[in-house]
PDB file of C-alpha atoms in Angstrom:
ATOM      1  CA  MET A   9     -18.068  -3.721   0.523  1.00 88.00           C
ATOM      2  CA  ASN A  10     -17.968  -2.064  -3.029  1.00 96.00           C
ATOM      3  CA  LEU A  11     -16.340  -5.006  -5.174  1.00 97.00           C
ATOM      4  CA  HIS A  12     -15.309  -4.763  -8.855  1.00 98.00           C
ATOM      5  CA  ILE A  13     -13.929  -7.060 -11.292  1.00 98.00           C
ATOM      6  CA  PHE A  14     -12.271  -6.066 -14.360  1.00 98.00           C
ATOM      7  CA  GLN A  15     -11.565  -8.023 -17.410  1.00 96.00           C
ATOM      8  CA  ASN A  16      -8.032  -6.305 -18.431  1.00 95.00           C
ATOM      9  CA  GLN A  17      -5.341  -4.542 -16.493  1.00 97.00           C
ATOM     10  CA  GLN A  18      -5.675  -0.907 -18.400  1.00 97.00           C
ATOM     11  CA  GLU A  19      -9.521  -0.950 -16.864  1.00 98.00           C
ATOM     12  CA  LEU A  20      -8.415  -1.503 -13.595  1.00 98.00           C
ATOM     13  CA  ASN A  21      -5.801   1.004 -13.795  1.00 98.00           C
ATOM     14  CA  GLU A  22      -8.016   3.559 -14.874  1.00 98.00           C
ATOM     15  CA  ALA A  23     -10.403   2.771 -12.456  1.00 98.00           C
ATOM     16  CA  GLY A  24      -8.247   2.998  -9.424  1.00 98.00           C
ATOM     17  CA  ALA A  25      -6.712   6.287 -10.836  1.00 98.00           C
ATOM     18  CA  GLY A  26     -10.257   7.582 -11.340  1.00 98.00           C
ATOM     19  CA  ILE A  27     -11.101   7.068  -7.806  1.00 98.00           C
ATOM     20  CA  ILE A  28      -7.937   8.895  -6.506  1.00 98.00           C
ATOM     21  CA  THR A  29      -8.256  11.610  -8.957  1.00 98.00           C
ATOM     22  CA  SER A  30     -11.781  12.492  -8.129  1.00 98.00           C
ATOM     23  CA  LEU A  31     -10.869  12.273  -4.540  1.00 98.00           C
ATOM     24  CA  VAL A  32      -8.187  14.900  -4.892  1.00 98.00           C
ATOM     25  CA  GLN A  33     -10.203  16.949  -7.324  1.00 98.00           C
ATOM     26  CA  MET A  34     -12.848  17.467  -4.628  1.00 98.00           C
ATOM     27  CA  GLN A  35     -10.770  17.737  -1.700  1.00 98.00           C
ATOM     28  CA  PRO A  36      -7.171  19.250  -2.827  1.00 98.00           C
ATOM     29  CA  LYS A  37      -5.781  18.558   0.559  1.00 98.00           C
ATOM     30  CA  ALA A  38      -6.431  15.067   0.696  1.00 98.00           C
ATOM     31  CA  VAL A  39      -4.418  12.873   2.696  1.00 98.00           C
ATOM     32  CA  LEU A  40      -3.454   9.644   0.634  1.00 98.00           C
ATOM     33  CA  GLY A  41      -2.249   6.435   2.167  1.00 98.00           C
ATOM     34  CA  LEU A  42       0.243   4.987  -0.506  1.00 98.00           C
ATOM     35  CA  ALA A  43       1.421   1.349  -1.120  1.00 98.00           C
ATOM     36  CA  THR A  44       4.233  -0.349  -3.204  1.00 96.00           C
ATOM     37  CA  GLY A  45       5.226  -3.427  -5.064  1.00 91.00           C
ATOM     38  CA  GLY A  46       3.835  -4.627  -8.582  1.00 91.00           C
ATOM     39  CA  THR A  47       0.228  -3.949  -7.621  1.00 95.00           C
ATOM     40  CA  PRO A  48      -0.367  -0.112  -7.892  1.00 97.00           C
ATOM     41  CA  VAL A  49       2.386   0.452 -10.632  1.00 97.00           C
ATOM     42  CA  GLY A  50      -0.090   0.709 -13.439  1.00 98.00           C
ATOM     43  CA  ILE A  51      -2.710   2.888 -11.275  1.00 98.00           C
ATOM     44  CA  TYR A  52       0.326   5.324 -10.447  1.00 98.00           C
ATOM     45  CA  GLU A  53       1.352   5.476 -14.223  1.00 98.00           C
ATOM     46  CA  GLU A  54      -2.447   6.574 -15.184  1.00 98.00           C
ATOM     47  CA  LEU A  55      -2.193   9.189 -11.990  1.00 98.00           C
ATOM     48  CA  VAL A  56       0.886  10.821 -13.778  1.00 98.00           C
ATOM     49  CA  LYS A  57      -1.134  10.776 -17.143  1.00 98.00           C
ATOM     50  CA  ALA A  58      -3.811  12.717 -15.408  1.00 98.00           C
ATOM     51  CA  TYR A  59      -1.607  15.335 -14.015  1.00 98.00           C
ATOM     52  CA  GLU A  60       0.392  15.813 -17.052  1.00 98.00           C
ATOM     53  CA  LYS A  61      -2.922  16.444 -18.793  1.00 98.00           C
ATOM     54  CA  GLY A  62      -3.788  18.922 -16.150  1.00 97.00           C
ATOM     55  CA  ARG A  63      -6.598  17.213 -15.076  1.00 97.00           C
ATOM     56  CA  VAL A  64      -5.010  17.033 -11.204  1.00 98.00           C
ATOM     57  CA  SER A  65      -2.723  18.686  -9.106  1.00 98.00           C
ATOM     58  CA  PHE A  66      -0.962  17.265  -5.888  1.00 98.00           C
ATOM     59  CA  LYS A  67       0.327  20.528  -4.589  1.00 98.00           C
ATOM     60  CA  GLN A  68      -1.835  20.316  -1.433  1.00 98.00           C
ATOM     61  CA  VAL A  69      -1.879  16.665  -0.735  1.00 98.00           C
ATOM     62  CA  THR A  70      -0.343  14.786   1.809  1.00 98.00           C
ATOM     63  CA  THR A  71       0.977  11.043   1.474  1.00 98.00           C
ATOM     64  CA  PHE A  72       1.967   8.582   3.812  1.00 98.00           C
ATOM     65  CA  ASN A  73       3.565   5.283   2.603  1.00 98.00           C
ATOM     66  CA  LEU A  74       2.472   1.849   4.533  1.00 97.00           C
ATOM     67  CA  ASP A  75       6.006   0.764   5.137  1.00 96.00           C
ATOM     68  CA  GLU A  76       9.906   0.503   4.194  1.00 96.00           C
ATOM     69  CA  TYR A  77      12.402  -2.087   4.514  1.00 95.00           C
ATOM     70  CA  VAL A  78      14.732  -1.814   7.698  1.00 96.00           C
ATOM     71  CA  GLY A  79      18.624  -1.481   6.737  1.00 93.00           C
ATOM     72  CA  LEU A  80      18.066  -0.897   2.894  1.00 93.00           C
ATOM     73  CA  PRO A  81      19.819   2.448   1.697  1.00 90.00           C
ATOM     74  CA  GLU A  82      16.918   4.962   0.293  1.00 91.00           C
ATOM     75  CA  ASP A  83      18.796   5.225  -2.853  1.00 90.00           C
ATOM     76  CA  HIS A  84      18.754   1.291  -3.267  1.00 90.00           C
ATOM     77  CA  SER A  85      16.843   0.515  -6.256  1.00 88.00           C
ATOM     78  CA  GLU A  86      14.420  -1.816  -4.338  1.00 88.00           C
ATOM     79  CA  SER A  87      13.861   0.940  -1.202  1.00 93.00           C
ATOM     80  CA  TYR A  88      10.429   2.079  -1.208  1.00 95.00           C
ATOM     81  CA  HIS A  89      12.030   5.528  -1.229  1.00 96.00           C
ATOM     82  CA  ALA A  90      13.407   5.275  -4.563  1.00 96.00           C
ATOM     83  CA  TYR A  91      10.049   3.048  -5.659  1.00 96.00           C
ATOM     84  CA  MET A  92       8.040   6.348  -5.056  1.00 97.00           C
ATOM     85  CA  GLN A  93      10.353   8.510  -6.802  1.00 97.00           C
ATOM     86  CA  GLN A  94      10.603   6.181  -9.744  1.00 97.00           C
ATOM     87  CA  HIS A  95       6.772   5.534 -10.113  1.00 98.00           C
ATOM     88  CA  LEU A  96       5.041   8.580  -9.143  1.00 98.00           C
ATOM     89  CA  PHE A  97       6.972  11.592  -6.772  1.00 98.00           C
ATOM     90  CA  ALA A  98       9.338  12.440  -9.486  1.00 98.00           C
ATOM     91  CA  HIS A  99       6.576  13.258 -12.158  1.00 98.00           C
ATOM     92  CA  ILE A 100       4.001  15.126 -10.299  1.00 98.00           C
ATOM     93  CA  ASP A 101       3.818  18.396  -8.307  1.00 98.00           C
ATOM     94  CA  LEU A 102       3.685  16.752  -4.665  1.00 98.00           C
ATOM     95  CA  PRO A 103       5.783  18.747  -2.497  1.00 98.00           C
ATOM     96  CA  ALA A 104       8.893  16.798  -1.256  1.00 97.00           C
ATOM     97  CA  GLU A 105       8.113  17.710   2.524  1.00 97.00           C
ATOM     98  CA  ALA A 106       4.232  16.299   2.118  1.00 98.00           C
ATOM     99  CA  ALA A 107       5.527  12.888   1.286  1.00 98.00           C
ATOM    100  CA  HIS A 108       6.035  10.695   4.376  1.00 98.00           C
ATOM    101  CA  ILE A 109       7.818   7.343   4.167  1.00 98.00           C
ATOM    102  CA  PRO A 110       9.007   5.560   7.252  1.00 97.00           C
ATOM    103  CA  ASN A 111      12.930   5.753   7.744  1.00 97.00           C
ATOM    104  CA  GLY A 112      14.290   2.095   7.699  1.00 96.00           C
ATOM    105  CA  ASN A 113      17.759   3.364   8.330  1.00 96.00           C
ATOM    106  CA  ALA A 114      16.889   5.508  11.566  1.00 97.00           C
ATOM    107  CA  PRO A 115      19.347   4.944  14.189  1.00 96.00           C
ATOM    108  CA  ASP A 116      16.434   4.119  16.788  1.00 97.00           C
ATOM    109  CA  LEU A 117      13.619   2.380  15.112  1.00 97.00           C
ATOM    110  CA  GLU A 118      11.449   2.716  17.799  1.00 97.00           C
ATOM    111  CA  ALA A 119      11.623   6.323  18.032  1.00 98.00           C
ATOM    112  CA  GLU A 120      11.329   6.402  14.085  1.00 98.00           C
ATOM    113  CA  CYS A 121       7.850   4.613  14.610  1.00 98.00           C
ATOM    114  CA  GLU A 122       6.684   7.226  17.462  1.00 97.00           C
ATOM    115  CA  ARG A 123       7.548   9.884  14.864  1.00 98.00           C
ATOM    116  CA  PHE A 124       5.659   8.541  11.957  1.00 98.00           C
ATOM    117  CA  ASN A 125       3.013   7.877  14.222  1.00 97.00           C
ATOM    118  CA  GLN A 126       2.828  11.273  15.520  1.00 97.00           C
ATOM    119  CA  LEU A 127       2.877  12.474  11.892  1.00 97.00           C
ATOM    120  CA  LEU A 128      -0.279  10.084  11.181  1.00 97.00           C
ATOM    121  CA  ASP A 129      -1.774  11.807  14.390  1.00 96.00           C
ATOM    122  CA  ASP A 130      -0.917  15.099  13.227  1.00 96.00           C
ATOM    123  CA  ALA A 131      -3.045  14.631   9.717  1.00 95.00           C
ATOM    124  CA  LYS A 132      -5.674  13.296  11.578  1.00 91.00           C
ATOM    125  CA  GLN A 133      -6.810  10.644   9.036  1.00 94.00           C
ATOM    126  CA  ILE A 134      -6.116   9.186   5.984  1.00 98.00           C
ATOM    127  CA  ASP A 135      -8.502   9.905   3.487  1.00 98.00           C
ATOM    128  CA  LEU A 136      -7.946   7.169   1.036  1.00 98.00           C
ATOM    129  CA  GLN A 137      -5.767   4.036   1.872  1.00 98.00           C
ATOM    130  CA  ILE A 138      -4.232   2.145  -1.232  1.00 98.00           C
ATOM    131  CA  LEU A 139      -3.424  -1.408  -0.166  1.00 98.00           C
ATOM    132  CA  GLY A 140      -2.199  -4.712  -2.031  1.00 97.00           C
ATOM    133  CA  LEU A 141      -2.324  -8.316  -0.627  1.00 97.00           C
ATOM    134  CA  GLY A 142       0.250 -10.315   0.353  1.00 94.00           C
ATOM    135  CA  HIS A 143      -0.035 -14.143  -0.498  1.00 93.00           C
ATOM    136  CA  ASN A 144      -0.312 -15.160   3.018  1.00 94.00           C
ATOM    137  CA  GLY A 145      -2.999 -12.450   3.881  1.00 96.00           C
ATOM    138  CA  HIS A 146      -0.444  -9.561   4.959  1.00 95.00           C
ATOM    139  CA  ILE A 147      -1.538  -6.006   4.782  1.00 97.00           C
ATOM    140  CA  GLY A 148       1.401  -3.387   4.547  1.00 95.00           C
ATOM    141  CA  PHE A 149       3.865  -5.755   6.287  1.00 92.00           C
ATOM    142  CA  ASN A 150       1.189  -6.520   8.949  1.00 95.00           C
ATOM    143  CA  GLU A 151       2.205 -10.433   8.922  1.00 93.00           C
ATOM    144  CA  PRO A 152      -0.167 -13.199  10.373  1.00 93.00           C
ATOM    145  CA  ASP A 153       0.269 -13.352  14.127  1.00 92.00           C
ATOM    146  CA  ASP A 154      -1.494 -14.132  17.357  1.00 92.00           C
ATOM    147  CA  SER A 155      -2.201 -10.576  17.548  1.00 90.00           C
ATOM    148  CA  LEU A 156      -1.464  -7.421  15.310  1.00 91.00           C
ATOM    149  CA  ILE A 157      -0.009  -4.377  16.505  1.00 90.00           C
ATOM    150  CA  SER A 158      -2.103  -0.954  15.805  1.00 93.00           C
ATOM    151  CA  GLY A 159       0.571   1.698  14.967  1.00 96.00           C
ATOM    152  CA  THR A 160       3.752   1.772  13.038  1.00 97.00           C
ATOM    153  CA  HIS A 161       6.053  -0.867  14.264  1.00 96.00           C
ATOM    154  CA  ARG A 162       9.126  -2.944  13.218  1.00 96.00           C
ATOM    155  CA  VAL A 163       8.351  -6.651  11.763  1.00 94.00           C
ATOM    156  CA  GLU A 164      10.093  -9.520  11.184  1.00 92.00           C
ATOM    157  CA  LEU A 165       9.191 -10.504   7.569  1.00 89.00           C
ATOM    158  CA  LYS A 166       7.799 -14.215   7.085  1.00 89.00           C
ATOM    159  CA  GLU A 167       9.602 -16.198   4.806  1.00 89.00           C
ATOM    160  CA  GLU A 168       6.789 -16.493   2.226  1.00 86.00           C
ATOM    161  CA  THR A 169       6.801 -12.794   2.198  1.00 88.00           C
ATOM    162  CA  ARG A 170      10.953 -12.697   1.711  1.00 91.00           C
ATOM    163  CA  GLU A 171      10.330 -15.360  -0.922  1.00 89.00           C
ATOM    164  CA  ALA A 172       7.592 -13.354  -2.862  1.00 86.00           C
ATOM    165  CA  ASN A 173       9.425 -10.226  -2.715  1.00 86.00           C
ATOM    166  CA  ALA A 174      12.908 -11.879  -4.013  1.00 87.00           C
ATOM    167  CA  ARG A 175      12.031 -11.551  -7.625  1.00 86.00           C
ATOM    168  CA  TYR A 176      13.097  -8.185  -7.193  1.00 85.00           C
ATOM    169  CA  PHE A 177      16.626  -8.879  -5.563  1.00 92.00           C
ATOM    170  CA  ASP A 178      19.510 -10.582  -7.068  1.00 88.00           C
ATOM    171  CA  SER A 179      18.701 -13.454  -4.567  1.00 88.00           C
ATOM    172  CA  ILE A 180      16.496 -14.002  -1.078  1.00 91.00           C
ATOM    173  CA  ASN A 181      19.647 -13.498   0.755  1.00 90.00           C
ATOM    174  CA  ASP A 182      19.420  -9.896  -0.491  1.00 89.00           C
ATOM    175  CA  VAL A 183      15.786  -9.280   0.767  1.00 89.00           C
ATOM    176  CA  PRO A 184      15.656  -7.709   4.173  1.00 90.00           C
ATOM    177  CA  THR A 185      14.500  -9.781   7.224  1.00 91.00           C
ATOM    178  CA  HIS A 186      12.766  -6.808   8.821  1.00 94.00           C
ATOM    179  CA  ALA A 187      10.518  -3.802   7.923  1.00 93.00           C
ATOM    180  CA  LEU A 188       8.978  -0.724   9.252  1.00 97.00           C
ATOM    181  CA  THR A 189       4.992  -0.864   8.582  1.00 97.00           C
ATOM    182  CA  MET A 190       1.912   1.197   9.360  1.00 97.00           C
ATOM    183  CA  GLY A 191      -0.043  -0.582  11.816  1.00 96.00           C
ATOM    184  CA  VAL A 192      -3.492  -2.350  11.088  1.00 96.00           C
ATOM    185  CA  GLY A 193      -5.430   0.141  13.466  1.00 96.00           C
ATOM    186  CA  THR A 194      -4.011   2.997  11.459  1.00 96.00           C
ATOM    187  CA  ILE A 195      -4.877   1.413   8.010  1.00 97.00           C
ATOM    188  CA  LEU A 196      -8.489   0.884   9.462  1.00 97.00           C
ATOM    189  CA  LYS A 197      -9.021   4.236  10.492  1.00 97.00           C
ATOM    190  CA  ALA A 198      -8.806   5.470   6.799  1.00 98.00           C
ATOM    191  CA  LYS A 199     -11.916   6.850   5.710  1.00 98.00           C
ATOM    192  CA  THR A 200     -11.857   4.827   2.383  1.00 98.00           C
ATOM    193  CA  ILE A 201      -9.788   1.835   1.798  1.00 98.00           C
ATOM    194  CA  LEU A 202      -8.879   1.013  -2.036  1.00 98.00           C
ATOM    195  CA  LEU A 203      -7.716  -2.795  -2.004  1.00 98.00           C
ATOM    196  CA  ILE A 204      -6.348  -3.958  -5.389  1.00 98.00           C
ATOM    197  CA  VAL A 205      -5.576  -7.537  -6.173  1.00 98.00           C
ATOM    198  CA  ARG A 206      -3.958  -8.983  -9.366  1.00 97.00           C
ATOM    199  CA  GLY A 207      -3.356 -12.628 -10.471  1.00 97.00           C
ATOM    200  CA  ALA A 208      -4.508 -16.113 -10.256  1.00 97.00           C
ATOM    201  CA  ASP A 209      -2.135 -16.506  -7.281  1.00 96.00           C
ATOM    202  CA  LYS A 210      -4.107 -14.460  -5.072  1.00 97.00           C
ATOM    203  CA  ALA A 211      -7.693 -15.589  -5.894  1.00 98.00           C
ATOM    204  CA  GLU A 212      -7.871 -17.661  -2.976  1.00 98.00           C
ATOM    205  CA  ILE A 213      -6.445 -15.520  -0.392  1.00 98.00           C
ATOM    206  CA  VAL A 214      -8.375 -12.402  -1.690  1.00 98.00           C
ATOM    207  CA  HIS A 215     -11.581 -14.519  -1.308  1.00 98.00           C
ATOM    208  CA  ARG A 216     -10.567 -15.530   2.073  1.00 97.00           C
ATOM    209  CA  ALA A 217     -10.022 -12.141   3.370  1.00 98.00           C
ATOM    210  CA  LEU A 218     -13.333 -10.898   1.878  1.00 98.00           C
ATOM    211  CA  THR A 219     -15.525 -13.994   2.577  1.00 97.00           C
ATOM    212  CA  GLY A 220     -13.822 -16.047   5.199  1.00 95.00           C
ATOM    213  CA  PRO A 221     -13.653 -15.912   9.139  1.00 97.00           C
ATOM    214  CA  ILE A 222     -12.283 -12.577  10.656  1.00 97.00           C
ATOM    215  CA  THR A 223      -8.671 -13.734  12.090  1.00 97.00           C
ATOM    216  CA  THR A 224      -5.313 -11.980  12.829  1.00 96.00           C
ATOM    217  CA  GLU A 225      -3.916 -15.100  11.167  1.00 96.00           C
ATOM    218  CA  VAL A 226      -4.944 -13.555   7.869  1.00 97.00           C
ATOM    219  CA  PRO A 227      -4.814  -9.695   8.469  1.00 97.00           C
ATOM    220  CA  ALA A 228      -6.525  -8.833   5.391  1.00 97.00           C
ATOM    221  CA  THR A 229      -9.908 -10.523   6.999  1.00 98.00           C
ATOM    222  CA  LEU A 230      -9.987  -7.396   9.099  1.00 97.00           C
ATOM    223  CA  LEU A 231     -10.818  -5.458   6.043  1.00 98.00           C
ATOM    224  CA  GLN A 232     -14.478  -6.764   6.294  1.00 98.00           C
ATOM    225  CA  THR A 233     -14.949  -4.543   9.357  1.00 97.00           C
ATOM    226  CA  HIS A 234     -14.472  -1.432   7.604  1.00 98.00           C
ATOM    227  CA  PRO A 235     -17.376   0.757   6.511  1.00 97.00           C
ATOM    228  CA  HIS A 236     -15.972   1.818   3.225  1.00 98.00           C
ATOM    229  CA  LEU A 237     -14.113  -0.770   1.503  1.00 98.00           C
ATOM    230  CA  VAL A 238     -13.703  -0.747  -2.563  1.00 98.00           C
ATOM    231  CA  VAL A 239     -12.097  -3.582  -3.809  1.00 98.00           C
ATOM    232  CA  LEU A 240     -10.799  -3.776  -7.347  1.00 98.00           C
ATOM    233  CA  LEU A 241      -9.615  -7.307  -8.927  1.00 98.00           C
ATOM    234  CA  ASP A 242      -8.537  -8.264 -12.275  1.00 98.00           C
ATOM    235  CA  ALA A 243     -10.594 -11.473 -13.811  1.00 97.00           C
ATOM    236  CA  GLU A 244      -7.779 -13.897 -12.411  1.00 97.00           C
ATOM    237  CA  ALA A 245      -7.959 -12.638  -9.026  1.00 98.00           C
ATOM    238  CA  GLY A 246     -11.749 -12.257  -8.934  1.00 97.00           C
ATOM    239  CA  ARG A 247     -12.505 -15.846 -10.377  1.00 97.00           C
ATOM    240  CA  LEU A 248     -13.905 -17.305  -7.113  1.00 97.00           C
ATOM    241  CA  PHE A 249     -16.304 -14.587  -7.002  1.00 95.00           C
ATOM    242  CA  GLU A 250     -18.135 -15.151 -10.209  1.00 72.00           C
TER     243      GLU A 250
END
C-alpha cells in the first residue's frame, strides 16, 4: 500500500490528477475506471486543466464508470451520466463512444449488467481504477453484506447510503433506492487502484478499511489484498494514521 496524506485539498487534487495524467502520457490507450460523488471533483478539474494546457490527450483512452442509479433519467442533474459530462467529459477530447456508464434505465437490468461485464471483459483490464469510500465502507455501490458479487449487478442501496447522498437531492425521497454497480471482483482486477478519501467523517472508516480485519461487512477492507493500492487522504481523513 502506498499511502499519502495531504495538508490541503489542492495538493491532493494535483497529486491525483498527476497520477492519472502520467499514466495516460505513458499509455495513450489506457483504460480508466472512474468514480463520481464529491470526492473526485477537484481531481477532474485538474485533469481538465492539464488537457487545456496540452499536457495530455484522452483521444485513445477508454473509460468505465463504477455505477449509476436505477430509474434516474440520464439528463437528470444527479445522474452519473450528467455528472461525468459536467465535470470531465464535456471538457476533454475523450470520444463519446469510449466512455462507458451502466444504463440504469435499461428495460432489462440483468441484461444490461451482462452487457457491461462483456465490455469490461473485452477491455481485458482496467489500468487505473479511481475509488471513493462510503461511510459504511462501500466501494462503488457494493454495500456491506454477508457475501459480495464479483461482476456488475443491481444493488439495493442501504439507508445510510441514501441519507449520505440526499444532500444532492431535494429530499431523501428523491434518492433512488437501487443502482447498478461494478462488482468488487472487477474492481480488484484493476492493475492500480487509486483510493481517495476526504473529511473527518471518513477518518474512522478509512482507518478500519485499511488496517482492520478483511470482511465483506466492510467491502473496502478487501482493498488490503490488492498488490498496487495508492491511497490519497486529506489531513482530516488521515488523522488516525499519524
